[in-house]
Every structure is written in structure tokens, then in C-alpha cells.
């Protein structure tokens, strides 16, 4: 329905029609197993080789450094567990941040259960890591540092070039969860000393359930999935050929259109931020004003934080899809966000953020309509309370 507006592109993105078209022949026609030696296998194998090249080209990697997986979550698990268990050392220290996605944080908890020491770096009020905190946290036993390139809830971009350099000077490996960043901001493993990088197709207008892990040549991983030895023995299972063709096409489009698309999205984003903070007196931006994803807006409404879900549902009734924090935490709607808590927000403020995330197919007219509707819906919410009476 054309009057619906989708502003939740950090949760997932619609397929680009060019991606759908590229996948078509692999859903209906080309069916071979890429490991088979005959013509049917070869067709599928060639499609995978092309997809691997397209993904590698997006951040200047070599195709043999791309391992296909079934999600960003799997790539994150594979990076952390694969590196630590692959090293076979007795004492292991890993550094990450307090605001990572659960795909990293829950993997760290698992590793802690296996005896790994984990340090969770703090962030400032904008969600930024201080590189000095990383310098101080590094130990002789630090094997791996894993810091996300862009935060899913607040949109803040981390200084991963500097963080990866510090990590390398110390002799440890650097992984970045770039699931929100790939295709949105330039990444280049030739100029950024990143050893491992996770990505997910459905965040860049590709299909769901398709991901990849970049593993710099020479980095050793222990596989998580054992079997027929596909993906250089690192990730056994017959590959999802159609899905990976979709990822490849999505990566190619992102590479060609990223810089123009980013300028377009920054314009729409900034109009949203400037207009909302000017027209709703209690609205405040969450995350860094400039060091943020091109299409990402995260907002709080002071004194009305408890009404975030109500606001989301009223917007939904008007056909507008936004989110409160991360879609992955939809089941924990009323709990304070650990990300906002780590940024120093009190328990009330940490409960009520709104996330408006734009993508390739959003238009200025949609932004206008949203800006018209939002003040009316916000006015229907519980009146603004005096914060001085609210306990932290
Ligand atoms: N990492 C980040 C930063 C994310 O935003 C997400 C998904 O929201 C993931 C990892 C997980 O990716 P996937 O949905 O492909 O498992």
C-alpha cells in the first residue's frame, strides 16, 4: 500500500528490485549444488564466485577472504569463538564494548563461561568509545578486540580505524561487527587494519538469512559448523546460492551508489532531526550529532519516555513503521535499554527512545508526512511530567 511509510531500515530493509531480479534464475532454473563437478554444479559455483567477488569489492578485500554464513549473528559468533578457540591458548582476554549487539554480547557471555576474560569498554554520552580506554584495557593475553562499526540503536559510528590501529600495535586481532555499517559508510580493509568483519545481507536491501564474515588472509579460525568442508572448511553446509547471489548484487549496488545515497539520506535525516527538535520542545537527539549513520535518527521525548511504545503504536495506526530501540529487543519493550544505560541515561530516559531509520526507497514526501503527523500524535500522549520528581 503506497500510503504506508517504512522508517525501520535498521531492523531490516526491503529487497531492492534489482536484487530480486538477480536472484530469480537461482530460485527457478539454476538449481545445482555448487560442490558438484557437472554443468549444474558449475553454474551454481560460478554464481557463488561472482557473489564472493562482489562482496569483497565492497571493502577492498580478496574474494578468498570472504566466508559466507547464514546471518550477521552467525558471522559474529564465528569471529569471536573461532578466533579464541582457534588460538588454543590457555589464557585469553577479549575486549569489546558495553553497547554491542546481543550477537556479540551473548557470545562473550558464552566465552566467559569457557574461562575467557572479557572487558566491556564504556562509552560516553554520545555512545563513543575513548581510544585511550582501549589502550589501557589491552593486556599481554588480549587476543581479540571486537568493536561495532555503527550502533544499531543510536546510530553512532565508532572510530574503528584508530581502534584497529591501536589493537594491531599491541599485536592482537581486530574484529568489527559492521552489520549496520556495510553499504552505508565506506570501509576498506586495505587502509583499515581490520582482521575480521561481519555483515548481513538484509540490512543492505538483500535477502534475510544470508551473511558473510571477512577473514584476513593468514588469520586462523576454528570452525563452528562441521561437515562437508564448504567455505574453505570454515563453514560446512551447501550454500544458499540464490540468497548469496542476492547478497552479491546488493553489495555491488551499494558500492556503486553508496556515496550518492549517503548524501541523500543525510539530507533527509538532518531535516528530521532539525525539525523535530525545533517543533517538539521536549525532543532530544540520542547519539552523536554528526558521527552517525546517514539515515539514522534516535530521539527521546523528555518527560514522555514511558509513552514510547504508545507513540510507536499510534504511528503504526497511521501506517508509519518506526521502532523503539532495537527490533531484536521487541520482546523486551518496556525494559530500559542497556545501550542507553551505558551512555549514562537514567532508568526513565533509558526506557523511551524512538528510532527512525531511513533507507534507499524513502522519499522527502514521506519525511514531510511524518513531520506533519508526529506533533499531533505526541500531543495525545500523557502530558510531560516534571523530571525533578522522577527517581533515577
Ligand atoms: N549486529 C548488529 C549491529 C545488528 O544490528 C544485527 C541485527 O540487527 C546483527 C548483528 C544480527 O544480524 P542478523 O539479523 O543477520 O543475524
Coordinates of C-alpha atoms and ligand atoms in Angstrom, one line a residue:
X1 CA 0.0 0.0 0.0
X2 CA 1.5 3.3 -1.1
X3 CA 0.3 5.3 1.9
X4 CA 2.4 3.2 4.2
X5 CA 5.7 4.5 5.3
X6 CA 8.6 2.2 6.4
X7 CA 11.1 4.0 8.6
X8 CA 12.7 1.0 10.3
X9 CA 15.6 0.2 7.9
X10 CA 18.0 -0.6 10.8
X11 CA 15.7 -3.5 11.6
X12 CA 15.7 -4.7 8.1
X13 CA 15.4 -3.3 4.6
X14 CA 13.1 -4.2 1.7
X15 CA 14.7 -6.1 -1.2
X16 CA 16.0 -3.9 -4.0
X17 CA 14.1 -5.0 -7.1
X18 CA 17.4 -5.4 -8.9
X19 CA 18.4 -7.9 -6.2
X20 CA 15.1 -9.8 -6.6
X21 CA 15.8 -9.9 -10.4
X22 CA 19.3 -11.2 -9.9
X23 CA 18.1 -13.9 -7.6
X24 CA 15.3 -15.0 -9.9
X25 CA 17.2 -17.5 -12.0
X26 CA 18.6 -19.2 -8.9
X27 CA 15.2 -19.7 -7.4
X28 CA 13.7 -21.1 -10.6
X29 CA 16.1 -22.7 -13.1
X30 CA 19.7 -22.8 -11.8
X31 CA 19.5 -25.4 -9.0
X32 CA 22.9 -27.1 -8.9
X33 CA 24.9 -27.8 -5.8
X34 CA 28.0 -25.6 -6.1
X35 CA 30.2 -28.5 -4.9
X36 CA 29.1 -30.8 -7.8
X37 CA 31.5 -31.2 -10.7
X38 CA 29.0 -31.3 -13.6
X39 CA 27.4 -28.4 -15.5
X40 CA 24.7 -27.9 -13.0
X41 CA 27.2 -27.6 -10.2
X42 CA 29.4 -25.4 -12.2
X43 CA 26.6 -22.9 -12.9
X44 CA 26.0 -22.6 -9.2
X45 CA 29.7 -22.4 -8.4
X46 CA 30.2 -19.6 -10.9
X47 CA 27.4 -17.6 -9.3
X48 CA 28.9 -18.0 -5.9
X49 CA 32.3 -16.9 -7.2
X50 CA 30.8 -13.8 -8.6
X51 CA 28.9 -13.0 -5.4
X52 CA 32.2 -13.5 -3.4
X53 CA 33.9 -11.0 -5.7
X54 CA 31.1 -8.5 -5.4
X55 CA 31.2 -8.7 -1.6
X56 CA 35.0 -8.5 -1.4
X57 CA 35.0 -5.4 -3.7
X58 CA 32.7 -3.5 -1.4
X59 CA 35.5 -3.1 1.1
X60 CA 38.6 -3.9 -1.0
X61 CA 39.1 -7.5 0.3
X62 CA 40.2 -10.5 -1.7
X63 CA 37.4 -13.0 -2.6
X64 CA 39.1 -15.9 -0.8
X65 CA 38.8 -13.8 2.4
X66 CA 35.0 -13.9 2.3
X67 CA 33.3 -16.8 4.2
X68 CA 29.5 -17.0 3.5
X69 CA 27.3 -17.6 6.5
X70 CA 23.6 -17.6 7.3
X71 CA 23.4 -14.3 9.2
X72 CA 25.2 -11.5 10.9
X73 CA 24.7 -13.3 14.2
X74 CA 26.5 -16.4 12.9
X75 CA 29.3 -14.3 11.5
X76 CA 29.8 -12.6 14.9
X77 CA 29.8 -16.0 16.7
X78 CA 32.2 -17.4 14.2
X79 CA 34.6 -14.5 14.6
X80 CA 34.8 -14.5 18.4
X81 CA 34.6 -18.2 19.1
X82 CA 36.5 -19.1 16.0
X83 CA 39.5 -16.9 16.9
X84 CA 39.7 -17.7 20.6
X85 CA 39.2 -21.4 20.2
X86 CA 41.4 -21.5 17.1
X87 CA 44.3 -20.0 19.1
X88 CA 44.3 -22.8 21.6
X89 CA 45.9 -20.7 24.3
X90 CA 45.3 -21.3 28.0
X91 CA 44.7 -17.7 29.0
X92 CA 42.6 -15.5 26.8
X93 CA 41.4 -11.9 27.1
X94 CA 38.9 -10.3 24.8
X95 CA 37.9 -6.7 24.6
X96 CA 34.5 -5.5 23.4
X97 CA 32.2 -2.6 24.2
X98 CA 29.2 -2.3 26.5
X99 CA 26.9 -1.3 23.6
X100 CA 27.4 -4.2 21.2
X101 CA 24.6 -6.1 19.6
X102 CA 23.5 -9.3 21.6
X103 CA 25.1 -11.3 18.8
X104 CA 28.4 -10.1 20.3
X105 CA 27.5 -9.7 23.9
X106 CA 25.8 -13.2 24.3
X107 CA 28.8 -14.8 22.5
X108 CA 31.1 -13.0 25.0
X109 CA 29.0 -14.5 27.9
X110 CA 29.4 -17.9 26.3
X111 CA 33.1 -17.4 26.1
X112 CA 33.3 -16.2 29.7
X113 CA 31.7 -19.5 30.6
X114 CA 34.6 -21.1 28.9
X115 CA 37.1 -19.2 31.0
X116 CA 37.8 -16.3 28.7
X117 CA 38.3 -12.9 30.4
X118 CA 36.2 -10.2 28.8
X119 CA 36.5 -6.4 29.2
X120 CA 33.5 -4.3 28.2
X121 CA 34.7 -0.8 27.3
X122 CA 32.5 2.1 28.4
X123 CA 31.1 4.8 26.1
X124 CA 30.4 8.5 26.6
X125 CA 27.0 10.2 26.4
X126 CA 27.1 10.1 22.6
X127 CA 27.9 6.4 22.5
X128 CA 31.5 6.8 21.6
X129 CA 34.4 4.7 22.8
X130 CA 37.5 6.6 24.0
X131 CA 40.6 5.1 22.3
X132 CA 42.6 5.7 25.5
X133 CA 40.2 3.3 27.3
X134 CA 41.2 0.6 24.7
X135 CA 44.9 1.4 25.2
X136 CA 44.5 0.9 29.0
X137 CA 42.5 -2.3 28.7
X138 CA 44.9 -4.2 26.4
X139 CA 46.9 -6.9 28.2
X140 CA 49.6 -9.4 27.2
X141 CA 46.8 -12.0 27.0
X142 CA 44.5 -9.9 24.8
X143 CA 43.9 -11.9 21.7
X144 CA 41.0 -10.1 20.1
X145 CA 39.2 -6.7 20.2
X146 CA 35.7 -6.6 18.8
X147 CA 34.1 -3.2 18.3
X148 CA 31.0 -2.5 16.2
X149 CA 31.4 0.0 13.3
X150 CA 27.9 1.5 13.9
X151 CA 25.5 1.1 16.7
X152 CA 22.1 -0.3 15.7
X153 CA 20.1 1.6 18.4
X154 CA 21.6 5.1 18.5
X155 CA 23.5 5.1 15.1
X156 CA 26.8 6.3 16.5
X157 CA 29.9 5.4 14.4
X158 CA 33.0 4.2 16.3
X159 CA 36.5 5.4 15.4
X160 CA 37.3 1.9 14.1
X161 CA 40.4 2.9 12.1
X162 CA 42.0 4.3 15.2
X163 CA 40.8 1.4 17.4
X164 CA 42.0 -1.2 15.0
X165 CA 45.5 0.5 14.7
X166 CA 45.9 0.5 18.5
X167 CA 44.9 -3.1 18.6
X168 CA 47.4 -4.0 15.9
X169 CA 50.2 -2.1 17.6
X170 CA 49.6 -4.3 20.6
X171 CA 49.6 -7.5 18.4
X172 CA 46.0 -8.5 18.9
X173 CA 43.4 -9.1 16.2
X174 CA 40.6 -6.7 15.4
X175 CA 37.0 -7.7 14.6
X176 CA 34.2 -5.3 13.7
X177 CA 30.5 -6.1 13.7
X178 CA 29.8 -4.0 10.6
X179 CA 26.2 -5.3 10.1
X180 CA 24.8 -1.7 10.3
X181 CA 27.7 0.0 8.5
X182 CA 28.3 -2.1 5.4
X183 CA 26.9 -0.4 2.4
X184 CA 26.2 2.8 4.3
X185 CA 29.7 4.1 5.1
X186 CA 33.0 3.4 3.3
X187 CA 35.0 0.6 4.7
X188 CA 38.4 -0.6 3.3
X189 CA 40.4 -3.4 4.7
X190 CA 43.5 -2.2 2.8
X191 CA 43.6 1.0 4.7
X192 CA 41.9 -0.1 8.0
X193 CA 43.7 -2.8 9.8
X194 CA 40.6 -4.9 10.3
X195 CA 41.2 -8.7 10.6
X196 CA 37.5 -9.8 10.7
X197 CA 34.3 -8.1 9.6
X198 CA 30.7 -9.3 10.0
X199 CA 27.9 -8.3 7.6
X200 CA 24.3 -9.3 6.9
X201 CA 22.5 -9.1 3.5
X202 CA 19.1 -8.0 4.9
X203 CA 20.5 -4.7 6.2
X204 CA 21.5 -3.6 2.7
X205 CA 18.5 -4.4 0.6
X206 CA 19.4 -8.0 0.2
X207 CA 17.7 -11.2 1.5
X208 CA 17.3 -12.3 5.1
X209 CA 19.2 -15.3 6.5
X210 CA 22.3 -14.5 4.4
X211 CA 25.6 -13.1 5.8
X212 CA 29.3 -13.1 5.5
X213 CA 32.5 -12.9 7.5
X214 CA 35.6 -11.3 6.1
X215 CA 38.7 -13.1 7.5
X216 CA 42.0 -11.5 6.6
X217 CA 44.4 -13.9 4.9
X218 CA 46.5 -15.6 7.5
X219 CA 44.1 -15.4 10.3
X220 CA 43.2 -18.8 11.7
X221 CA 39.7 -19.7 12.8
X222 CA 38.3 -22.9 14.4
X223 CA 35.0 -23.7 12.5
X224 CA 31.7 -23.7 14.4
X225 CA 29.9 -25.8 11.8
X226 CA 31.4 -29.2 10.9
X227 CA 30.6 -31.3 7.8
X228 CA 31.4 -31.4 4.1
X229 CA 34.1 -28.7 4.2
X230 CA 32.5 -25.9 2.2
X231 CA 33.7 -22.3 2.6
X232 CA 37.4 -23.4 3.0
X233 CA 36.3 -25.9 5.7
X234 CA 35.3 -23.0 7.9
X235 CA 31.5 -23.2 7.4
X236 CA 30.2 -26.6 6.2
X237 CA 26.8 -26.7 4.5
X238 CA 25.5 -26.5 1.0
X239 CA 25.5 -22.8 0.2
X240 CA 22.3 -20.7 -0.2
X241 CA 23.0 -19.9 -3.8
X242 CA 20.0 -17.7 -4.5
X243 CA 20.5 -15.8 -1.3
X244 CA 24.2 -15.3 -1.8
X245 CA 23.6 -14.1 -5.4
X246 CA 21.2 -11.5 -3.8
X247 CA 23.9 -10.5 -1.3
X248 CA 26.4 -10.1 -4.1
X249 CA 24.1 -7.9 -6.1
X250 CA 23.2 -5.9 -3.0
X251 CA 26.9 -5.3 -2.4
X252 CA 27.5 -4.3 -6.0
X253 CA 24.7 -1.7 -5.9
X254 CA 25.9 -0.4 -2.5
X255 CA 29.4 0.1 -3.9
X256 CA 28.2 2.0 -6.9
X257 CA 25.6 4.1 -5.2
X258 CA 26.8 4.5 -1.6
X259 CA 28.2 8.0 -1.7
X260 CA 25.2 9.5 -3.6
X261 CA 22.8 7.6 -1.4
X262 CA 24.5 8.7 1.8
X263 CA 24.3 12.4 0.8
X264 CA 20.6 11.9 0.1
X265 CA 19.9 10.1 3.4
X266 CA 21.9 12.6 5.4
X267 CA 19.7 15.4 4.0
X268 CA 16.5 13.6 5.0
X269 CA 18.0 12.6 8.3
X270 CA 19.0 16.1 9.2
X271 CA 15.7 17.5 8.2
X272 CA 14.0 15.1 10.6
X273 CA 16.4 15.9 13.4
X274 CA 16.3 19.7 13.0
X275 CA 12.5 19.9 12.5
X276 CA 11.6 17.5 15.3
X277 CA 13.9 19.1 17.9
X278 CA 12.6 22.6 16.8
X279 CA 8.9 21.7 16.9
X280 CA 8.7 19.4 19.9
X281 CA 10.2 21.3 22.7
X282 CA 10.9 18.2 24.8
X283 CA 12.6 16.2 21.9
X284 CA 16.3 15.5 22.2
X285 CA 18.7 13.7 19.9
X286 CA 20.3 10.5 21.1
X287 CA 23.8 9.6 19.8
X288 CA 26.4 11.7 18.2
X289 CA 25.0 14.6 16.1
X290 CA 27.4 14.1 13.1
X291 CA 29.3 10.8 13.7
X292 CA 26.2 8.8 12.9
X293 CA 24.8 6.5 10.2
X294 CA 23.5 8.5 7.2
X295 CA 19.8 7.5 7.7
X296 CA 19.7 7.0 11.4
X297 CA 17.7 9.2 13.9
X298 CA 17.3 8.3 17.5
X299 CA 15.2 10.5 19.7
X300 CA 13.9 10.9 23.2
X301 CA 10.9 12.9 24.4
X302 CA 11.8 14.2 27.8
X303 CA 9.0 13.5 30.4
X304 CA 7.2 11.3 27.9
X305 CA 9.7 8.4 27.8
X306 CA 7.2 6.0 29.2
X307 CA 5.0 6.6 26.2
X308 CA 7.4 5.5 23.5
X309 CA 5.5 2.3 22.8
X310 CA 2.2 4.1 22.7
X311 CA 3.7 6.6 20.2
X312 CA 5.0 3.7 18.1
X313 CA 1.6 2.1 18.0
X314 CA -0.2 5.3 17.1
X315 CA 2.2 5.9 14.3
X316 CA 1.6 2.3 13.2
X317 CA -2.1 3.0 13.1
X318 CA -1.3 5.9 10.8
X319 CA 0.7 3.5 8.6
X320 CA 4.1 4.6 9.7
X321 CA 6.6 2.0 10.9
X322 CA 9.3 3.1 13.3
X323 CA 10.9 1.4 16.3
X324 CA 11.7 1.9 19.9
X325 CA 15.4 1.0 20.1
X326 CA 16.3 -2.3 18.5
X327 CA 13.9 -4.6 16.7
X328 CA 15.8 -7.5 18.2
X329 CA 14.6 -6.4 21.6
X330 CA 10.9 -6.1 20.6
X331 CA 10.2 -8.7 23.3
X332 CA 11.7 -6.5 26.0
X333 CA 9.8 -3.4 25.0
X334 CA 9.4 -1.9 28.5
X335 CA 12.9 -2.7 29.8
X336 CA 15.5 0.0 29.9
X337 CA 17.9 -0.2 27.0
X338 CA 21.4 -1.4 28.1
X339 CA 22.8 0.8 25.4
X340 CA 21.2 3.9 26.7
X341 CA 22.2 2.9 30.3
X342 CA 25.8 2.5 29.2
X343 CA 25.6 6.1 27.7
X344 CA 24.7 7.4 31.1
X345 CA 20.9 7.7 30.7
X346 CA 18.8 7.3 33.9
X347 CA 16.3 4.4 34.1
X348 CA 13.4 6.6 32.9
X349 CA 15.2 8.0 29.9
X350 CA 16.7 4.6 29.0
X351 CA 13.2 3.2 28.6
X352 CA 11.9 5.6 26.0
X353 CA 13.9 6.0 22.8
X354 CA 12.4 6.2 19.3
X355 CA 14.4 5.0 16.3
X356 CA 13.6 6.4 12.9
X357 CA 15.8 4.8 10.2
X358 CA 15.7 5.7 6.6
X359 CA 16.7 3.7 3.6
X360 CA 17.2 3.8 -0.2
X361 CA 13.4 3.9 -1.0
X362 CA 12.3 6.6 1.4
X363 CA 11.3 9.9 -0.1
X364 CA 11.2 13.6 1.0
X365 CA 7.4 13.4 0.8
X366 CA 7.4 10.6 3.3
X367 CA 9.5 12.7 5.7
X368 CA 7.1 15.6 5.2
X369 CA 4.1 13.4 6.1
X370 CA 5.9 12.0 9.2
X371 CA 6.8 15.5 10.3
X372 CA 3.1 16.6 10.0
X373 CA 1.7 13.6 11.8
X374 CA 4.3 13.3 14.7
X375 CA 3.3 16.5 16.6
X376 CA -0.4 15.5 16.7
X377 CA 0.4 12.0 18.0
X378 CA 2.9 13.3 20.5
X379 CA 0.3 15.8 21.8
X380 CA -2.1 12.9 22.5
X381 CA 0.4 11.3 24.8
X382 CA 0.5 11.6 28.6
X383 CA 1.4 15.2 29.5
X384 CA 5.1 16.0 30.1
X385 CA 5.9 15.3 33.7
X386 CA 8.4 17.3 35.8
X387 CA 11.6 15.3 35.7
X388 CA 12.7 16.6 39.1
X389 CA 10.1 14.2 40.7
X390 CA 11.3 11.2 38.7
X391 CA 13.7 8.9 40.5
X392 CA 16.7 7.8 38.5
Ligands
LIG1 N1 24.9 -6.9 14.6 C1 24.2 -5.8 14.5 C2 24.9 -4.5 14.9 C3 22.9 -5.8 14.1 O1 22.2 -4.6 14.1 C4 22.2 -7.0 13.9 C5 20.8 -7.1 13.5 O2 20.0 -6.2 13.9 C6 23.0 -8.2 13.9 C7 24.3 -8.1 14.3 C8 22.5 -9.5 13.6 O3 22.3 -9.7 12.2 P1 21.4 -10.9 11.7 O4 20.0 -10.3 11.8 O5 21.7 -11.0 10.3 O6 21.6 -12.1 12.5

